[in-house]
């Protein structure tokens, strides 16, 4: 891809990234997977900074999936420790820069200290609106949809919701991403080309860009190139334009 120094128009309002390739990046250097995850955190910092510099307002990063519990215990522990360190080291700075932090995903099976970290991060930055950063952690889209359906059923049983009047916007209010715009662009690193149970509802009409870059090597120029690909596409949302051939 050609290098871009600034983001072309039109910009997506909401970009989501599947951060893939930390383990392979570490393996290429003869290091353990945890080494790659630490490098991946630095890439997160670069991505958040670059997104703001390029004019984006909403960024969602896929950090830990509901399926990742199948990984070795030591790797899971390392990932949770990185979350603790990231919040401790970066939260005050993000808050000062007007970044609102949201954590998407299931919480009831997380350790108490992680739940507290998540709640504190959201509470501290709730007043910010310059830039919206969502971290999908212990997240799976099917799990999110099931949890949303349960909440919706409970509201109906309590007489707070008439199912006959439910529409897509109403259902969306039960999702983890309530009040966030739909995803316009999904980027996946490391050459893999699948959705991996990520934001299936929210990305229903998103454009996808798959790149070979391993996540720890992700930077502003690569993000700008992905935005250029997005800007070059003709988004139709199921419609047909007047000049299109029949």
Coordinates of C-alpha atoms in Angstrom, one line a residue:
X1 CA 0.0 0.0 0.0
X2 CA 1.2 3.5 -0.7
X3 CA 2.1 5.7 2.2
X4 CA -0.2 8.5 3.2
X5 CA 0.7 11.4 5.5
X6 CA -2.9 12.4 6.2
X7 CA -6.3 10.8 6.1
X8 CA -8.3 11.2 2.9
X9 CA -12.0 12.0 2.8
X10 CA -14.5 10.7 3.6
X11 CA -13.4 9.5 7.0
X12 CA -15.2 6.7 8.8
X13 CA -16.9 7.8 11.9
X14 CA -16.1 4.5 13.8
X15 CA -13.1 2.3 13.1
X16 CA -12.7 -1.2 14.8
X17 CA -9.5 -3.2 14.7
X18 CA -8.8 -6.8 15.3
X19 CA -5.3 -6.7 16.8
X20 CA -3.8 -10.0 15.5
X21 CA -0.3 -11.3 15.3
X22 CA 1.4 -10.6 18.7
X23 CA 2.4 -14.3 19.1
X24 CA 3.8 -14.6 15.6
X25 CA 5.7 -11.3 16.0
X26 CA 7.3 -12.7 19.1
X27 CA 8.0 -16.1 17.6
X28 CA 9.8 -14.5 14.7
X29 CA 12.2 -13.0 17.3
X30 CA 12.6 -16.2 19.3
X31 CA 10.7 -14.7 22.2
X32 CA 7.6 -15.9 24.2
X33 CA 4.1 -14.8 23.4
X34 CA 4.0 -12.5 26.4
X35 CA 6.8 -10.5 24.8
X36 CA 4.6 -10.0 21.7
X37 CA 1.6 -8.9 23.9
X38 CA 3.8 -6.3 25.6
X39 CA 4.8 -5.0 22.2
X40 CA 1.1 -5.0 21.2
X41 CA 0.3 -2.6 24.0
X42 CA 2.8 -0.1 22.6
X43 CA 1.0 -0.5 19.3
X44 CA -2.3 0.3 21.0
X45 CA -0.8 3.5 22.3
X46 CA 0.4 4.4 18.7
X47 CA -3.0 3.5 17.2
X48 CA -5.0 5.6 19.7
X49 CA -2.6 8.6 19.1
X50 CA -2.7 8.2 15.4
X51 CA -6.5 7.8 15.2
X52 CA -6.9 11.2 16.9
X53 CA -4.2 12.9 14.8
X54 CA -6.0 11.6 11.6
X55 CA -9.3 13.0 12.7
X56 CA -11.1 9.9 13.9
X57 CA -13.6 10.2 16.8
X58 CA -14.4 6.5 17.6
X59 CA -12.0 3.6 17.8
X60 CA -12.7 0.1 19.1
X61 CA -9.9 -2.4 19.7
X62 CA -10.4 -6.2 20.1
X63 CA -8.2 -7.1 23.1
X64 CA -9.5 -10.4 24.5
X65 CA -12.3 -12.6 23.2
X66 CA -14.6 -15.0 25.0
X67 CA -12.8 -17.7 23.1
X68 CA -9.4 -16.7 24.4
X69 CA -10.1 -18.5 27.7
X70 CA -8.9 -21.6 25.8
X71 CA -5.4 -20.3 25.7
X72 CA -2.7 -21.4 28.3
X73 CA -3.3 -20.0 31.8
X74 CA 0.0 -18.2 31.9
X75 CA -0.8 -16.3 28.7
X76 CA -4.2 -15.3 30.0
X77 CA -2.6 -14.0 33.2
X78 CA -0.1 -12.0 31.2
X79 CA -2.9 -10.4 29.1
X80 CA -4.9 -9.5 32.3
X81 CA -1.7 -8.0 33.8
X82 CA -1.2 -5.9 30.7
X83 CA -4.7 -4.5 31.0
X84 CA -4.0 -3.6 34.6
X85 CA -0.7 -1.9 33.6
X86 CA -2.2 -0.1 30.6
X87 CA -5.0 1.4 32.7
X88 CA -2.7 2.4 35.6
X89 CA -0.1 4.0 33.2
X90 CA -2.4 5.6 30.6
X91 CA -5.8 6.4 32.1
X92 CA -4.9 9.8 33.6
X93 CA -3.3 10.9 30.3
X94 CA -6.3 9.7 28.3
X95 CA -8.6 11.5 30.6
X96 CA -6.6 14.7 30.3
X97 CA -6.7 14.5 26.5
X98 CA -10.5 14.2 26.5
X99 CA -10.7 10.5 25.7
X100 CA -13.7 8.5 26.9
X101 CA -12.9 4.9 27.7
X102 CA -15.5 2.1 27.5
X103 CA -15.0 -1.6 28.0
X104 CA -17.1 -3.9 25.9
X105 CA -17.8 -7.5 27.0
X106 CA -18.9 -9.8 29.7
X107 CA -17.8 -8.8 33.2
X108 CA -19.4 -11.2 35.7
X109 CA -16.7 -13.8 35.3
X110 CA -13.8 -11.4 35.7
X111 CA -11.7 -11.1 38.8
X112 CA -13.0 -8.5 41.2
X113 CA -9.9 -6.3 40.7
X114 CA -10.4 -6.3 36.9
X115 CA -14.1 -5.4 37.3
X116 CA -13.1 -2.5 39.5
X117 CA -10.4 -1.3 37.0
X118 CA -13.0 -1.4 34.3
X119 CA -15.6 0.5 36.3
X120 CA -13.1 3.1 37.4
X121 CA -11.8 3.7 33.9
X122 CA -15.3 4.3 32.6
X123 CA -16.4 6.4 35.5
X124 CA -13.3 8.7 35.4
X125 CA -13.6 9.4 31.7
X126 CA -17.4 9.4 31.4
X127 CA -17.5 13.2 30.9
X128 CA -15.1 13.2 27.9
X129 CA -16.4 13.5 24.3
X130 CA -13.4 14.5 22.1
X131 CA -12.5 10.9 21.3
X132 CA -14.2 7.6 22.1
X133 CA -12.0 4.6 22.8
X134 CA -13.7 1.2 23.4
X135 CA -11.7 -1.9 24.4
X136 CA -13.5 -5.2 23.6
X137 CA -12.2 -7.3 26.5
X138 CA -13.7 -10.7 27.4
X139 CA -15.9 -10.0 24.4
X140 CA -17.7 -12.1 21.8
X141 CA -20.5 -10.8 19.6
X142 CA -22.7 -13.9 20.1
X143 CA -22.3 -13.6 23.8
X144 CA -23.2 -9.9 23.6
X145 CA -26.3 -10.7 21.6
X146 CA -27.5 -13.3 24.0
X147 CA -26.9 -11.0 27.0
X148 CA -28.8 -8.2 25.1
X149 CA -31.7 -10.6 24.5
X150 CA -31.8 -11.5 28.2
X151 CA -31.9 -7.9 29.2
X152 CA -34.6 -7.2 26.6
X153 CA -36.7 -10.2 27.9
X154 CA -36.4 -9.0 31.4
X155 CA -37.5 -5.5 30.5
X156 CA -40.5 -7.0 28.7
X157 CA -41.4 -9.2 31.6
X158 CA -41.3 -6.2 33.9
X159 CA -43.7 -4.3 31.7
X160 CA -41.0 -1.8 30.6
X161 CA -40.9 -2.9 27.0
X162 CA -43.5 -3.8 24.5
X163 CA -41.9 -6.4 22.1
X164 CA -44.3 -5.4 19.4
X165 CA -42.8 -1.9 19.3
X166 CA -39.1 -3.1 19.3
X167 CA -37.1 -1.9 16.3
X168 CA -33.3 -2.1 15.4
X169 CA -32.5 1.1 17.3
X170 CA -34.4 -0.1 20.3
X171 CA -32.6 -3.4 20.3
X172 CA -29.2 -1.6 19.9
X173 CA -29.8 0.1 23.3
X174 CA -29.4 -3.3 25.0
X175 CA -25.9 -3.9 23.4
X176 CA -22.6 -3.1 25.0
X177 CA -22.1 -0.5 22.3
X178 CA -25.3 1.5 23.2
X179 CA -24.9 5.1 22.2
X180 CA -21.9 4.3 19.9
X181 CA -22.3 4.7 16.1
X182 CA -22.3 1.7 13.9
X183 CA -18.8 0.6 12.7
X184 CA -17.8 1.9 9.3
X185 CA -14.5 0.2 8.9
X186 CA -13.0 -3.0 10.4
X187 CA -9.3 -3.5 10.1
X188 CA -7.7 -6.9 10.8
X189 CA -3.9 -7.3 11.0
X190 CA -1.6 -10.3 10.4
X191 CA -3.2 -11.6 7.1
X192 CA -6.1 -13.4 8.7
X193 CA -9.4 -12.9 6.9
X194 CA -12.3 -13.7 9.2
X195 CA -14.7 -11.8 11.5
X196 CA -13.9 -13.8 14.6
X197 CA -17.2 -13.1 16.3
X198 CA -16.4 -9.4 16.5
X199 CA -19.1 -6.7 16.5
X200 CA -21.4 -8.7 14.1
X201 CA -24.4 -6.5 14.7
X202 CA -22.5 -3.2 14.7
X203 CA -20.4 -4.0 11.6
X204 CA -23.3 -5.3 9.5
X205 CA -22.5 -2.7 6.7
X206 CA -18.9 -2.0 7.6
X207 CA -16.1 -2.1 5.0
X208 CA -13.3 -4.6 5.8
X209 CA -9.6 -4.1 5.2
X210 CA -7.3 -7.1 5.8
X211 CA -3.5 -6.4 6.0
X212 CA -0.4 -8.5 6.4
X213 CA 1.1 -6.3 9.1
X214 CA 1.5 -8.0 12.5
X215 CA -0.1 -5.9 15.2
X216 CA 3.0 -4.8 17.1
X217 CA 4.2 -3.2 13.8
X218 CA 1.0 -1.2 13.3
X219 CA 1.5 2.6 13.1
X220 CA 0.0 5.8 11.8
X221 CA 1.1 5.3 8.2
X222 CA -0.6 1.9 8.1
X223 CA -3.8 3.3 9.6
X224 CA -3.8 6.1 7.1
X225 CA -3.4 3.6 4.2
X226 CA -6.4 1.7 5.6
X227 CA -8.4 4.9 5.7
X228 CA -7.4 5.6 2.1
X229 CA -8.8 2.2 1.1
X230 CA -12.0 3.0 2.9
X231 CA -12.3 6.4 1.2
X232 CA -11.9 4.8 -2.3
X233 CA -14.9 2.4 -1.8
X234 CA -18.4 3.0 -2.9
X235 CA -20.7 2.4 0.0
X236 CA -24.3 1.6 -1.0
X237 CA -26.0 0.0 2.0
X238 CA -28.0 -2.2 -0.2
X239 CA -29.2 0.6 -2.5
X240 CA -28.7 1.0 -6.3
X241 CA -27.5 4.3 -7.7
X242 CA -29.3 5.9 -10.7
X243 CA -26.4 5.4 -13.1
X244 CA -25.8 1.8 -12.2
X245 CA -26.3 -0.8 -14.9
X246 CA -29.5 -2.9 -14.5

